[in-house]
Amino acid sequence: MLRVGHRPGRDPRLTTHVALVARAFGARRLYLHPPDPAVVESLRGVRERWGGAFEVEGTPSWGEVLRAARGPVVHLTMYGLPLGRVLPRLRGAGELLVIVGGAKVPGRLYGAATYNVSVGSQPHSEVAALAVLLAELLGLPDAREFPGARQRIVPRARGKRVVRAGARRT
Ligand code: SAM
């Protein structure tokens, strides 16, 4: 994942939500442009408590992240081709670099991406677009395991139940 157009100090909450969705829905890593140590730190705390290997890394150059991509680059944008049309080409394409923008997206990104993909050709949110793409590609995150978690949620019809690692199942 690559998040461009982040505004440190202005939208840490939205970018943190992008990172949380990326992690929960099965992405491996998020590059953040420009870098923001507050978001990196917040996700490190999530990883310590809830496990998994998801990492956030600040990058001063989104171009470098694109050049290092080992597979197709999927840019989520309301102006792109409908997801349903592109999905068959993404499934089985191996490692993907998925890009979401912020308030303003650099025009060069549209040309640099392998696929510009829309989730409904209407403006909405990078968080929603990302969740839909990852759920379509990797399936619903219901059964995903996060090794090394200090705590985990026991799903319940009502109320909240969280157990610590090592606690006996009841
Ligand atoms: N004017 C921007 C653009 O060029 O797409 C829209 C900015 S929007 C507030 C922030 C991000 O949400 C976009 O960069 C894109 O990643 C995502 N996004 C919004 N609507 C989308 C849609 N319908 N399909 C896919 N991604 C979308």
CSV table of N, CA, C and O in Angstrom, one decimal, residues 106-151:
chain,number,residue,atom,x,y,z
A,106,PRO,N,-1.3,13.8,-7.1
A,106,PRO,CA,-0.4,14.3,-8.1
A,106,PRO,C,-0.8,13.7,-9.5
A,106,PRO,O,-1.0,12.5,-9.6
A,107,GLY,N,-0.9,14.6,-10.5
A,107,GLY,CA,-1.4,14.1,-11.8
A,107,GLY,C,-0.5,13.0,-12.4
A,107,GLY,O,-1.0,12.2,-13.1
A,108,ARG,N,0.8,13.0,-12.1
A,108,ARG,CA,1.7,12.0,-12.7
A,108,ARG,C,1.3,10.6,-12.2
A,108,ARG,O,1.7,9.6,-12.9
A,109,LEU,N,0.6,10.5,-11.1
A,109,LEU,CA,0.3,9.2,-10.6
A,109,LEU,C,-0.6,8.4,-11.6
A,109,LEU,O,-0.5,7.2,-11.7
A,110,TYR,N,-1.5,9.2,-12.3
A,110,TYR,CA,-2.5,8.5,-13.2
A,110,TYR,C,-1.7,7.8,-14.3
A,110,TYR,O,-2.1,6.7,-14.8
A,111,GLY,N,-0.6,8.4,-14.8
A,111,GLY,CA,0.2,7.8,-15.9
A,111,GLY,C,1.1,6.8,-15.4
A,111,GLY,O,1.4,5.8,-16.1
A,112,ALA,N,1.5,6.9,-14.1
A,112,ALA,CA,2.5,5.9,-13.6
A,112,ALA,C,1.8,4.6,-13.2
A,112,ALA,O,2.5,3.6,-13.1
A,113,ALA,N,0.5,4.6,-12.9
A,113,ALA,CA,-0.1,3.4,-12.4
A,113,ALA,C,-0.4,2.4,-13.6
A,113,ALA,O,-0.6,2.8,-14.7
A,114,THR,N,-0.3,1.1,-13.2
A,114,THR,CA,-0.7,0.1,-14.2
A,114,THR,C,-2.2,0.2,-14.5
A,114,THR,O,-2.7,0.1,-15.6
A,115,TYR,N,-3.0,0.3,-13.4
A,115,TYR,CA,-4.4,0.4,-13.5
A,115,TYR,C,-4.9,1.5,-12.6
A,115,TYR,O,-4.5,1.6,-11.4
A,116,ASN,N,-5.8,2.4,-13.2
A,116,ASN,CA,-6.5,3.4,-12.4
A,116,ASN,C,-7.9,2.8,-12.2
A,116,ASN,O,-8.6,2.5,-13.2
A,117,VAL,N,-8.3,2.6,-10.9
A,117,VAL,CA,-9.5,1.8,-10.6
A,117,VAL,C,-10.4,2.5,-9.8
A,117,VAL,O,-10.0,3.1,-8.7
A,118,SER,N,-11.7,2.5,-10.1
A,118,SER,CA,-12.7,3.1,-9.3
A,118,SER,C,-13.6,2.1,-8.6
A,118,SER,O,-13.9,1.0,-9.2
A,119,VAL,N,-14.1,2.5,-7.5
A,119,VAL,CA,-15.1,1.7,-6.8
A,119,VAL,C,-16.4,2.5,-6.8
A,119,VAL,O,-16.6,3.3,-5.9
A,120,GLY,N,-17.1,2.4,-7.9
A,120,GLY,CA,-18.2,3.3,-8.1
A,120,GLY,C,-17.7,4.6,-8.6
A,120,GLY,O,-16.7,5.1,-8.0
A,121,SER,N,-18.2,5.1,-9.7
A,121,SER,CA,-17.6,6.3,-10.3
A,121,SER,C,-18.2,7.6,-9.7
A,121,SER,O,-18.8,8.4,-10.3
A,122,GLN,N,-18.1,7.6,-8.4
A,122,GLN,CA,-18.6,8.7,-7.5
A,122,GLN,C,-17.5,9.0,-6.5
A,122,GLN,O,-16.8,8.1,-6.1
A,123,PRO,N,-17.5,10.3,-6.1
A,123,PRO,CA,-16.5,10.6,-5.0
A,123,PRO,C,-16.9,10.0,-3.7
A,123,PRO,O,-18.1,10.0,-3.3
A,124,HIS,N,-16.0,9.3,-3.0
A,124,HIS,CA,-16.3,8.9,-1.6
A,124,HIS,C,-15.0,8.9,-0.8
A,124,HIS,O,-14.4,10.0,-0.6
A,125,SER,N,-14.5,7.8,-0.3
A,125,SER,CA,-13.4,7.8,0.6
A,125,SER,C,-12.3,6.8,0.3
A,125,SER,O,-12.7,5.7,-0.1
A,126,GLU,N,-11.1,7.2,0.6
A,126,GLU,CA,-10.0,6.2,0.4
A,126,GLU,C,-10.1,5.0,1.3
A,126,GLU,O,-9.7,3.9,1.0
A,127,VAL,N,-10.7,5.2,2.5
A,127,VAL,CA,-10.9,4.1,3.4
A,127,VAL,C,-11.9,3.1,2.9
A,127,VAL,O,-11.6,1.9,2.9
A,128,ALA,N,-13.0,3.6,2.4
A,128,ALA,CA,-14.0,2.7,1.8
A,128,ALA,C,-13.5,2.0,0.5
A,128,ALA,O,-13.7,0.8,0.4
A,129,ALA,N,-12.9,2.8,-0.3
A,129,ALA,CA,-12.4,2.2,-1.6
A,129,ALA,C,-11.4,1.0,-1.3
A,129,ALA,O,-11.4,0.0,-1.9
A,130,LEU,N,-10.5,1.3,-0.3
A,130,LEU,CA,-9.5,0.3,0.0
A,130,LEU,C,-10.1,-1.0,0.6
A,130,LEU,O,-9.8,-2.1,0.2
A,131,ALA,N,-11.1,-0.8,1.5
A,131,ALA,CA,-11.8,-1.9,2.1
A,131,ALA,C,-12.4,-2.8,1.1
A,131,ALA,O,-12.3,-4.0,1.1
A,132,VAL,N,-13.1,-2.2,0.1
A,132,VAL,CA,-13.9,-2.9,-0.9
A,132,VAL,C,-12.8,-3.7,-1.8
A,132,VAL,O,-13.0,-4.9,-2.1
A,133,LEU,N,-11.8,-3.0,-2.2
A,133,LEU,CA,-10.8,-3.7,-3.1
A,133,LEU,C,-10.2,-4.9,-2.4
A,133,LEU,O,-10.1,-6.0,-2.9
A,134,LEU,N,-9.7,-4.7,-1.1
A,134,LEU,CA,-9.1,-5.8,-0.4
A,134,LEU,C,-10.0,-6.9,-0.1
A,134,LEU,O,-9.7,-8.1,-0.2
A,135,ALA,N,-11.3,-6.6,0.2
A,135,ALA,CA,-12.3,-7.7,0.5
A,135,ALA,C,-12.5,-8.5,-0.8
A,135,ALA,O,-12.7,-9.7,-0.8
A,136,GLU,N,-12.6,-7.8,-1.9
A,136,GLU,CA,-12.8,-8.5,-3.2
A,136,GLU,C,-11.6,-9.4,-3.6
A,136,GLU,O,-11.7,-10.5,-4.1
A,137,LEU,N,-10.4,-8.8,-3.3
A,137,LEU,CA,-9.2,-9.6,-3.7
A,137,LEU,C,-8.8,-10.7,-2.7
A,137,LEU,O,-8.4,-11.8,-3.1
A,138,LEU,N,-9.0,-10.4,-1.4
A,138,LEU,CA,-8.5,-11.3,-0.4
A,138,LEU,C,-9.6,-12.0,0.4
A,138,LEU,O,-9.3,-12.9,1.3
A,139,GLY,N,-10.8,-11.6,0.2
A,139,GLY,CA,-11.9,-12.2,0.9
A,139,GLY,C,-12.2,-11.4,2.2
A,139,GLY,O,-11.4,-10.6,2.6
A,140,LEU,N,-13.4,-11.7,2.8
A,140,LEU,CA,-13.7,-11.0,4.1
A,140,LEU,C,-12.7,-11.4,5.1
A,140,LEU,O,-12.2,-12.5,5.2
A,141,PRO,N,-12.3,-10.4,6.0
A,141,PRO,CA,-11.2,-10.7,6.9
A,141,PRO,C,-11.6,-11.5,8.2
A,141,PRO,O,-10.8,-11.6,9.1
A,142,ASP,N,-12.8,-12.1,8.1
A,142,ASP,CA,-13.3,-12.8,9.3
A,142,ASP,C,-12.3,-13.8,10.0
A,142,ASP,O,-12.2,-13.8,11.2
A,143,ALA,N,-11.7,-14.6,9.1
A,143,ALA,CA,-10.9,-15.7,9.7
A,143,ALA,C,-9.4,-15.4,9.7
A,143,ALA,O,-8.6,-16.2,10.0
A,144,ARG,N,-9.1,-14.1,9.5
A,144,ARG,CA,-7.6,-13.8,9.5
A,144,ARG,C,-7.0,-13.9,10.8
A,144,ARG,O,-7.5,-13.5,11.8
A,145,GLU,N,-5.8,-14.5,10.9
A,145,GLU,CA,-5.0,-14.7,12.1
A,145,GLU,C,-4.0,-13.6,12.2
A,145,GLU,O,-3.3,-13.3,11.2
A,146,PHE,N,-3.7,-13.1,13.4
A,146,PHE,CA,-2.7,-12.1,13.6
A,146,PHE,C,-1.7,-12.7,14.7
A,146,PHE,O,-1.9,-12.5,15.9
A,147,PRO,N,-0.7,-13.4,14.2
A,147,PRO,CA,0.3,-14.1,15.1
A,147,PRO,C,0.9,-13.1,16.1
A,147,PRO,O,1.2,-11.9,15.7
A,148,GLY,N,1.2,-13.5,17.3
A,148,GLY,CA,1.9,-12.7,18.3
A,148,GLY,C,1.0,-11.7,19.0
A,148,GLY,O,1.5,-10.8,19.7
A,149,ALA,N,-0.3,-11.8,18.8
A,149,ALA,CA,-1.2,-10.8,19.5
A,149,ALA,C,-1.2,-11.0,21.0
A,149,ALA,O,-1.1,-12.1,21.5
A,150,ARG,N,-1.2,-9.9,21.7
A,150,ARG,CA,-1.3,-9.9,23.2
A,150,ARG,C,-2.7,-10.1,23.6
A,150,ARG,O,-3.0,-10.6,24.7
A,151,GLN,N,-3.7,-9.8,22.8
A,151,GLN,CA,-5.1,-9.9,23.1
A,151,GLN,C,-5.9,-10.2,21.8
A,151,GLN,O,-5.4,-9.8,20.7
